[in-house]
Structures are given as structure tokens and as C-alpha cells.
Rosetta silent file (secondary structure, phi, psi, omega in degrees, C-alpha in Angstrom):
SEQUENCE: XXXXXXXXXXXXXXXXXXXXXXXXXXXXXXXXXXXXXXXXXXXXXXXXXXXXXXXXXXXXXXXXXXXXXXXXXXXXXXXXXXXXXXXXXXXXXXXXXXXXXXXXXXXXXXXXXXXXXXXXXXXXXXXXXXXXXXXXXXXXXXXXXXXXXXXXXXXXXXXXXXXXXXXXXXXXXXXXXXXXXXXXXXXXXXXXXXXXXXXXXXXXXXXXXXXXXXXXXXXXXX
SCORE:     score description
SCORE:     0.000 S_00000001
   1 L     0.000  133.532 -178.465  191.400  195.214   71.709 S_00000001
   2 L   -71.010  141.493  176.262  188.335  192.971   71.662 S_00000001
   3 L   -84.958  114.206 -175.681  187.005  191.864   68.297 S_00000001
   4 L   -89.961    0.190  179.190  183.375  193.008   68.209 S_00000001
   5 L   -67.188  153.700  176.046  182.533  191.227   64.976 S_00000001
   6 L   -61.823  155.603 -173.380  180.023  188.342   65.164 S_00000001
   7 H   -58.098  -36.077 -175.784  181.588  184.930   65.752 S_00000001
   8 H   -71.225   -8.176 -179.896  180.878  183.688   62.243 S_00000001
   9 H  -111.230    3.377  178.589  183.028  186.495   60.787 S_00000001
  10 L  -129.494  174.489 -179.154  186.089  186.136   63.028 S_00000001
  11 L   -70.922  129.849  179.513  188.525  183.422   64.051 S_00000001
  12 L  -138.143  174.674  176.167  186.976  180.899   66.462 S_00000001
  13 L   -65.546  140.518 -179.278  187.613  177.384   67.734 S_00000001
  14 L   -69.594  159.805  178.394  187.150  174.761   65.049 S_00000001
  15 L   -75.847  160.421  167.993  184.234  172.342   65.067 S_00000001
  16 E   -81.607  150.871  179.954  184.353  168.727   66.140 S_00000001
  17 L   -83.715  -17.683 -168.742  184.016  166.193   63.323 S_00000001
  18 H   -62.555  -32.808  177.616  181.789  163.759   65.232 S_00000001
  19 H   -61.663  -43.863  177.746  178.363  165.286   64.326 S_00000001
  20 H   -68.023  -35.702  178.113  179.085  164.910   60.608 S_00000001
  21 H   -64.357  -37.642  176.459  180.628  161.478   61.250 S_00000001
  22 H   -64.432  -38.934  177.763  177.399  160.388   62.985 S_00000001
  23 H   -63.832  -41.302  177.328  175.417  161.555   59.948 S_00000001
  24 H   -64.496  -40.007  178.119  177.692  159.514   57.684 S_00000001
  25 H   -61.721  -41.992  177.086  177.262  156.509   60.003 S_00000001
  26 H   -64.660  -38.538  177.908  173.472  156.852   59.758 S_00000001
  27 H   -63.670  -42.352  177.966  173.776  157.138   55.990 S_00000001
  28 H   -62.190  -42.443  179.585  175.869  153.960   55.857 S_00000001
  29 H   -62.818  -41.949  178.278  173.288  152.119   57.967 S_00000001
  30 H   -64.004  -41.072  177.527  170.472  153.225   55.664 S_00000001
  31 H   -62.607  -39.238 -175.780  172.456  152.098   52.620 S_00000001
  32 H   -64.543  -35.888 -174.634  173.161  148.726   54.227 S_00000001
  33 L   -92.358    3.316  175.211  169.497  147.922   54.844 S_00000001
  34 L   -72.769  154.965  173.770  168.260  148.830   51.367 S_00000001
  35 L   -58.069  150.151 -176.830  167.235  145.987   49.016 S_00000001
  36 H   -55.552  -35.710 -175.713  170.123  144.621   46.958 S_00000001
  37 H   -67.197  -15.271 -177.672  168.672  145.971   43.709 S_00000001
  38 H  -102.352    6.452  179.884  169.026  149.536   45.034 S_00000001
  39 L  -118.832  135.986 -178.665  172.702  149.313   45.984 S_00000001
  40 L   -78.246  132.559  175.597  175.596  149.523   43.487 S_00000001
  41 L    66.337 -161.904  176.052  177.984  146.566   43.373 S_00000001
  42 L   -59.223  146.343 -175.631  178.571  144.351   46.424 S_00000001
  43 H   -57.807  -30.758 -175.466  176.639  145.512   49.482 S_00000001
  44 H   -83.355  -12.264 -168.847  179.859  146.192   51.417 S_00000001
  45 H   -61.516  -61.466 -177.817  181.570  148.285   48.719 S_00000001
  46 H   -67.948  -45.300  175.995  180.277  151.821   49.347 S_00000001
  47 H   -57.408  -41.095  179.774  179.860  151.448   53.141 S_00000001
  48 H   -63.581  -41.850  178.924  183.398  150.053   53.353 S_00000001
  49 H   -64.047  -39.837 -179.688  184.831  152.934   51.318 S_00000001
  50 H   -68.665  -40.960  177.246  183.036  155.483   53.490 S_00000001
  51 H   -61.009  -42.465  179.876  184.209  153.867   56.738 S_00000001
  52 H   -62.586  -45.239 -179.060  187.784  153.904   55.446 S_00000001
  53 H   -65.560  -40.933  177.469  187.606  157.587   54.463 S_00000001
  54 H   -62.437  -42.814 -179.761  186.057  158.590   57.816 S_00000001
  55 H   -61.091  -41.582  178.917  188.768  156.648   59.662 S_00000001
  56 H   -63.398  -44.236 -178.234  191.491  158.452   57.692 S_00000001
  57 H   -65.088  -43.869 -179.638  189.971  161.873   58.393 S_00000001
  58 H   -66.682  -42.081 -179.553  189.509  161.223   62.125 S_00000001
  59 H   -66.023  -37.569 -177.361  193.009  159.768   62.509 S_00000001
  60 H   -76.144  -28.287 -176.406  194.632  162.662   60.621 S_00000001
  61 L  -145.546   69.112 -176.939  192.754  165.416   62.463 S_00000001
  62 L   -72.055  165.388  179.962  191.196  164.120   65.718 S_00000001
  63 L    68.852 -137.100  176.425  189.217  166.278   68.112 S_00000001
  64 E   -73.738  140.939 -177.687  188.498  169.737   66.774 S_00000001
  65 L   -77.141  117.365 -177.440  189.260  170.138   63.084 S_00000001
  66 L  -124.413  -20.179 -176.953  192.297  172.377   62.710 S_00000001
  67 L   -91.906  135.213 -179.921  194.147  171.052   59.657 S_00000001
  68 L  -130.976   51.357 -179.942  193.156  172.326   56.225 S_00000001
  69 L   -79.652  155.466  177.550  195.655  170.611   53.967 S_00000001
  70 H   -57.272  -35.995 -179.104  194.804  169.855   50.318 S_00000001
  71 H   -65.490  -46.620  179.571  195.041  166.119   51.041 S_00000001
  72 H   -65.542  -37.029  177.640  192.532  166.230   53.907 S_00000001
  73 H   -63.108  -39.616  178.375  190.243  168.438   51.861 S_00000001
  74 H   -64.640  -42.150  178.675  190.402  165.900   49.045 S_00000001
  75 H   -64.647  -40.790 -179.482  189.554  163.056   51.432 S_00000001
  76 H   -64.498  -45.364  178.741  186.624  165.014   52.899 S_00000001
  77 H   -69.004  -34.292  176.451  185.169  165.815   49.495 S_00000001
  78 H   -63.807  -39.108  177.754  185.840  162.262   48.351 S_00000001
  79 H   -59.738  -46.363 -179.262  183.859  160.931   51.294 S_00000001
  80 H   -67.966  -35.654  179.072  180.838  163.047   50.357 S_00000001
  81 H   -63.846  -41.716  177.724  181.211  162.103   46.695 S_00000001
  82 H   -64.137  -44.610  178.205  181.120  158.385   47.568 S_00000001
  83 H   -61.736  -40.759 -179.927  178.077  158.910   49.796 S_00000001
  84 H   -66.377  -36.279  177.324  176.387  160.916   47.044 S_00000001
  85 H   -59.913  -44.972  178.406  177.080  158.171   44.520 S_00000001
  86 H   -63.201  -43.015  179.837  175.238  155.664   46.693 S_00000001
  87 H   -64.955  -45.246 -179.358  172.300  158.005   47.224 S_00000001
  88 H   -61.817  -42.564  179.756  172.045  158.896   43.529 S_00000001
  89 H   -63.112  -44.659 -179.035  172.143  155.246   42.489 S_00000001
  90 H   -63.300  -42.495  178.508  169.449  154.270   45.003 S_00000001
  91 H   -62.604  -45.608 -177.998  167.183  157.126   43.906 S_00000001
  92 H   -63.343  -43.132 -179.403  167.627  156.264   40.226 S_00000001
  93 H   -68.833  -35.388  177.588  166.941  152.553   40.753 S_00000001
  94 H   -66.007  -43.968  177.851  163.871  153.251   42.881 S_00000001
  95 H   -61.857  -42.631  177.647  162.450  155.551   40.202 S_00000001
  96 H   -59.363  -46.340 -178.681  163.218  152.912   37.558 S_00000001
  97 H   -60.700  -43.120 -176.757  161.467  150.193   39.578 S_00000001
  98 H   -71.222  -43.189 -175.653  158.355  152.296   40.135 S_00000001
  99 H   -76.325  -20.792 -179.690  158.043  153.641   36.594 S_00000001
 100 L   -99.936    1.647  178.004  158.659  150.274   34.913 S_00000001
 101 L    79.006   18.862  178.542  156.239  148.318   37.088 S_00000001
 102 L   -65.496  147.896 -179.620  158.928  146.262   38.850 S_00000001
 103 L   -69.352  107.473 -179.013  157.738  144.359   41.917 S_00000001
 104 L   -98.845   11.413  179.566  158.647  146.674   44.791 S_00000001
 105 L    86.815 -166.113 -179.191  156.970  144.523   47.440 S_00000001
 106 L   -71.133  169.150  178.042  154.060  145.439   49.656 S_00000001
 107 H   -60.164  -39.085  179.753  152.959  148.991   50.311 S_00000001
 108 H   -65.084  -42.426  178.907  154.636  148.872   53.731 S_00000001
 109 H   -64.027  -41.881  179.706  157.922  147.655   52.220 S_00000001
 110 H   -64.706  -42.973  179.431  157.827  150.345   49.550 S_00000001
 111 H   -64.174  -38.803  178.287  157.118  153.090   52.080 S_00000001
 112 H   -64.821  -42.563  178.372  159.975  151.877   54.287 S_00000001
 113 H   -64.647  -44.843  179.232  162.349  151.865   51.316 S_00000001
 114 H   -62.332  -39.899  178.858  161.172  155.289   50.209 S_00000001
 115 H   -64.578  -39.511  178.363  161.584  156.695   53.718 S_00000001
 116 H   -62.748  -44.326 -179.791  165.122  155.332   53.887 S_00000001
 117 H   -68.858  -36.075  176.771  166.084  156.935   50.582 S_00000001
 118 H   -59.892  -44.790  179.087  164.390  160.196   51.610 S_00000001
 119 H   -67.958  -35.910  175.797  166.541  160.284   54.768 S_00000001
 120 H   -60.570  -41.118  177.959  169.639  159.416   52.738 S_00000001
 121 H   -61.030  -45.162  179.915  168.921  162.428   50.553 S_00000001
 122 H   -62.277  -49.147 -177.371  168.621  164.700   53.590 S_00000001
 123 H   -64.949  -39.822 -179.764  171.827  163.436   55.223 S_00000001
 124 H   -60.788  -47.854 -177.836  173.799  163.586   51.976 S_00000001
 125 H   -74.296  -28.898  175.335  172.939  167.226   51.322 S_00000001
 126 H   -60.763  -43.597  179.295  173.383  168.198   54.981 S_00000001
 127 H   -68.401  -39.341  176.916  176.994  167.014   54.776 S_00000001
 128 H   -60.019  -49.325 -178.549  177.457  168.740   51.401 S_00000001
 129 H   -59.379  -44.585 -178.686  176.124  172.048   52.726 S_00000001
 130 H   -63.688  -39.741 -175.507  178.299  171.797   55.849 S_00000001
 131 H   -78.794  -25.214 -173.989  181.437  170.918   53.884 S_00000001
 132 H  -102.166  -24.495 -177.131  181.059  173.554   51.150 S_00000001
 133 H   -59.855  121.543  178.584  179.710  176.647   52.920 S_00000001
 134 H    51.443   35.311  173.857  182.491  179.300   52.971 S_00000001
 135 H    89.501    2.716  177.871  185.125  176.702   52.165 S_00000001
 136 L   105.728  171.399 -173.716  184.256  174.137   54.818 S_00000001
 137 H   -62.572  -36.733 -179.136  184.344  173.938   58.629 S_00000001
 138 H   -70.402  -43.822  178.847  188.061  174.691   59.039 S_00000001
 139 H   -65.298  -37.207  178.187  187.938  177.720   56.741 S_00000001
 140 H   -63.796  -39.721  179.698  184.788  178.974   58.480 S_00000001
 141 H   -64.237  -30.574  177.896  186.518  178.781   61.860 S_00000001
 142 H   -73.173  -20.070  178.887  189.333  180.910   60.460 S_00000001
 143 L    67.008   26.521 -174.981  186.772  183.552   59.473 S_00000001
 144 L   -81.287  -21.793 -178.085  188.646  184.264   56.253 S_00000001
 145 L  -113.126  111.960 -177.238  185.604  184.415   53.945 S_00000001
 146 L   -83.371   -1.553 -174.459  183.001  187.054   54.882 S_00000001
 147 L  -108.729  104.230 -175.122  180.560  185.993   52.160 S_00000001
 148 L   -77.281  149.852  171.202  178.346  183.069   53.228 S_00000001
 149 L   -78.598  -30.413  179.416  176.793  180.533   50.893 S_00000001
 150 E  -124.588  127.896 -179.004  173.884  180.217   53.349 S_00000001
 151 E   -98.589  101.272  179.761  172.397  183.196   55.184 S_00000001
 152 L   -82.323  152.574 -178.290  171.147  181.975   58.577 S_00000001
 153 H   -52.610  -42.430  179.601  168.698  184.114   60.615 S_00000001
 154 H   -62.466  -18.507  178.109  171.253  185.002   63.359 S_00000001
 155 H   -73.756  -30.281 -179.206  173.442  186.540   60.664 S_00000001
 156 H   -94.717  -17.514  178.578  170.758  189.089   59.788 S_00000001
 157 L  -130.584   65.985 -175.269  169.535  189.605   63.371 S_00000001
 158 H   -61.459  -25.324  179.759  172.699  189.416   65.521 S_00000001
 159 H   -70.410  -15.080 -178.913  170.964  191.157   68.433 S_00000001
 160 H   -99.595    4.345 -178.610  168.628  188.161   68.714 S_00000001
 161 L  -127.951  159.656  176.981  171.424  185.579   68.921 S_00000001
 162 L   -63.191  144.834 -175.871  174.276  184.832   71.316 S_00000001
 163 L   -62.516  -22.125 -179.988  177.438  186.750   70.461 S_00000001
 164 L   -97.656   12.238 -179.900  179.335  183.470   69.984 S_00000001
 165 L   -69.223  137.559  169.708  176.787  181.960   67.590 S_00000001
 166 L  -154.264  153.464 -175.092  178.102  180.503   64.352 S_00000001
 167 L   -65.678  134.945  175.647  176.678  177.757   62.111 S_00000001
 168 L  -119.284 -179.645 -175.465  177.423  174.175   63.130 S_00000001
 169 H   -58.963  -38.216 -179.015  176.536  170.863   61.538 S_00000001
 170 H   -59.038  -33.015  178.561  173.098  170.773   63.219 S_00000001
 171 H   -67.287  -40.480  179.127  172.194  174.007   61.435 S_00000001
 172 H   -71.469  -33.207  175.517  173.026  172.524   58.033 S_00000001
 173 H   -64.397  -40.967  177.667  171.106  169.350   58.897 S_00000001
 174 H   -63.584  -42.364  178.128  168.071  171.494   59.714 S_00000001
 175 H   -60.177  -45.950 -178.967  168.436  173.351   56.405 S_00000001
 176 H   -64.534  -40.622 -178.800  168.620  170.069   54.476 S_00000001
 177 H   -67.368  -48.259 -178.154  165.613  168.596   56.311 S_00000001
 178 H   -68.084  -33.589  178.301  163.344  171.613   55.913 S_00000001
 179 H   -66.496  -38.996  178.708  164.393  172.069   52.279 S_00000001
 180 H   -73.267  -25.482 -178.145  163.499  168.440   51.512 S_00000001
 181 H   -86.275  -43.016 -177.935  160.201  168.743   53.381 S_00000001
 182 H   -90.698  -10.603 -176.081  159.014  172.130   52.103 S_00000001
 183 L    59.118   29.300  178.737  160.664  171.739   48.654 S_00000001
 184 L  -170.446  163.540  174.911  161.994  175.277   49.083 S_00000001
 185 L   -61.464  148.954  177.559  164.135  177.361   51.455 S_00000001
 186 L  -110.657  -92.441 -178.185  162.504  178.112   54.794 S_00000001
 187 L   -96.538  -10.769 -177.589  164.353  180.399   57.233 S_00000001
 188 L  -113.714  128.206 -173.785  167.824  180.093   55.667 S_00000001
 189 E  -101.101  136.452  172.065  168.507  181.629   52.271 S_00000001
 190 E   -76.064  131.025 -175.102  170.966  180.342   49.648 S_00000001
 191 L  -104.718  -23.524 -177.650  173.234  183.210   48.654 S_00000001
 192 L  -112.268  163.217  179.401  175.430  181.676   45.954 S_00000001
 193 H   -63.666  -35.773  178.345  174.592  179.852   42.741 S_00000001
 194 H   -63.278  -44.189  178.607  176.167  176.690   44.117 S_00000001
 195 H   -64.304  -40.657  178.622  173.977  176.768   47.220 S_00000001
 196 H   -64.705  -41.057  179.367  170.888  177.424   45.102 S_00000001
 197 H   -64.792  -42.108  179.244  171.749  174.541   42.770 S_00000001
 198 H   -63.011  -44.948  179.908  172.276  172.188   45.716 S_00000001
 199 H   -67.334  -37.477  178.590  168.991  173.097   47.377 S_00000001
 200 H   -65.157  -41.884  179.930  167.121  172.833   44.074 S_00000001
 201 H   -65.903  -43.063  178.545  168.566  169.381   43.403 S_00000001
 202 H   -61.527  -44.342  179.734  167.752  168.147   46.905 S_00000001
 203 H   -62.579  -41.732 -179.532  164.169  169.443   46.634 S_00000001
 204 H   -63.442  -43.387  178.046  163.707  167.837   43.213 S_00000001
 205 H   -62.777  -45.038 -179.633  164.928  164.452   44.482 S_00000001
 206 H   -63.359  -42.433 -178.476  162.704  164.653   47.545 S_00000001
 207 H   -64.958  -48.464 -179.150  159.658  165.702   45.521 S_00000001
 208 H   -63.731  -44.897 -179.391  160.024  162.993   42.871 S_00000001
 209 H   -61.218  -49.671 -178.049  160.772  160.287   45.439 S_00000001
 210 H   -63.294  -44.266 -177.393  157.863  161.199   47.696 S_00000001
 211 H   -63.490  -46.744 -177.492  155.367  161.579   44.845 S_00000001
 212 H   -68.930  -41.600 -179.194  156.252  158.292   43.158 S_00000001
 213 H   -64.158  -47.798 -179.595  156.488  156.268   46.366 S_00000001
 214 H   -62.162  -45.375 -179.401  153.170  157.531   47.724 S_00000001
 215 H   -61.208  -44.167 -179.723  151.409  157.011   44.378 S_00000001
 216 H   -66.200  -39.942 -179.954  152.782  153.488   44.030 S_00000001
 217 H   -65.873  -42.641  177.986  151.941  152.624   47.647 S_00000001
 218 H   -62.936  -41.173  178.788  148.342  153.870   47.258 S_00000001
 219 H   -63.320  -38.092  179.196  148.032  151.856   44.054 S_00000001
 220 H   -67.144  -36.088  179.200  149.336  148.753   45.842 S_00000001
 221 H   -68.708  -31.291 -179.895  146.774  149.196   48.610 S_00000001
 222 L   -75.845    0.000    0.000  144.028  149.435   46.032 S_00000001
């Protein structure tokens, strides 16, 4: 008998890891090109740790993600934690530099730095949302948890979406980008307290970063 439930509520093929890996690669590149004062420890430390963790995850579960062992889950969450540490440190140091009158360079340099950190914030939370929603990509493919952390439009209007639609990494990247841009949810609603806390934190970081960078850049131009 055919399963008539929507794809996101039944067992489906697991996702590929490469979209999230590309986001991590972009995050590493952004971290690498930040000024030294905005990176914790030696410049290679956090990027090197992230590359190592990605390599372990890809080697242990290549292709579509099918393994959901505690060890792999720990490595996946550890990867995001390391990436988040770098983003948090960069945001904190940028705020410190701006609020204490530290020389942040020309207006163009400051805007470039601010844009890099803004994108780091988006990528970091996109990976967090993707990894935590309903237990992560492997658990979502199993369809074992019917209660989503994020309510996407096709979930509420299944007749307007393809029968095989289910959230992929690009959907979480879109959520993170629009949340950081609008400073609030747009078309996707947070359903759990964890999702609400994550979106609120991302919006707060984006708002503070954008406001301080723009104000400082305008002041530098004047």
C-alpha cells in the first residue's frame, strides 16, 4: 500500500552532505580573510579544526547521509560548535573595536569586514538550523519525528508543493538569510523554543553588527 503522507513525514532517501560542506567551506574562507585581531589564536587553528571534522564526517558517511551513530552526531555538532566559536569571537571583537574607538581602517575596509562577519552569521545559523531541526538530516529522512522545529510553507499547503518535497539545506540557508535581513521570521515559522531562541540570537547579532558597522562607516566618511 502506498504511503500517502507528505515526504517530510515519511521515510525518504537521505540528503547529501555536500551543500552543508560547501557552506562550511565558505565560512572557513571568510574566517581566513578576516583581520588577525578578529580571529582567535593562530589564523590556521579554527579553519584547520573545521577541515579535519568535515573530512572525518565525509569519510565516515560518504554520499547520502545514512549513518546516525552517536559518534558521528557528536562530530557533526562539534563541527558547528567550532564554527560558532569563530563567529562569536569575530562578532565580539568587532563590537569591541567599534565601541572603544579602535582603528578599524577605512570605511571601505570596515564595510568589507562587517559584510564578511554578517555572512558568517548567516552561514553559521543555516548549518545549526539544518543540523538541529527534527534531530538532524538523517533523523528527518527516517521520518521518525512528526513535530518540526521549523514550519515551512509547503508543510501547511501541501497541495501547492510537489508530493516529494521535504526541507533541504537550501531551505535552511534561505531561512537564516531572510531572518538576518528582516530581523524576524518571514515565510517560515519557528515552532519550538530552541528554534525561536536561535532565530532571535541570529537576528540580534545581525542587527547589532549592521547598525554599528554602518554608523562607524558613516562617521569615518565624515
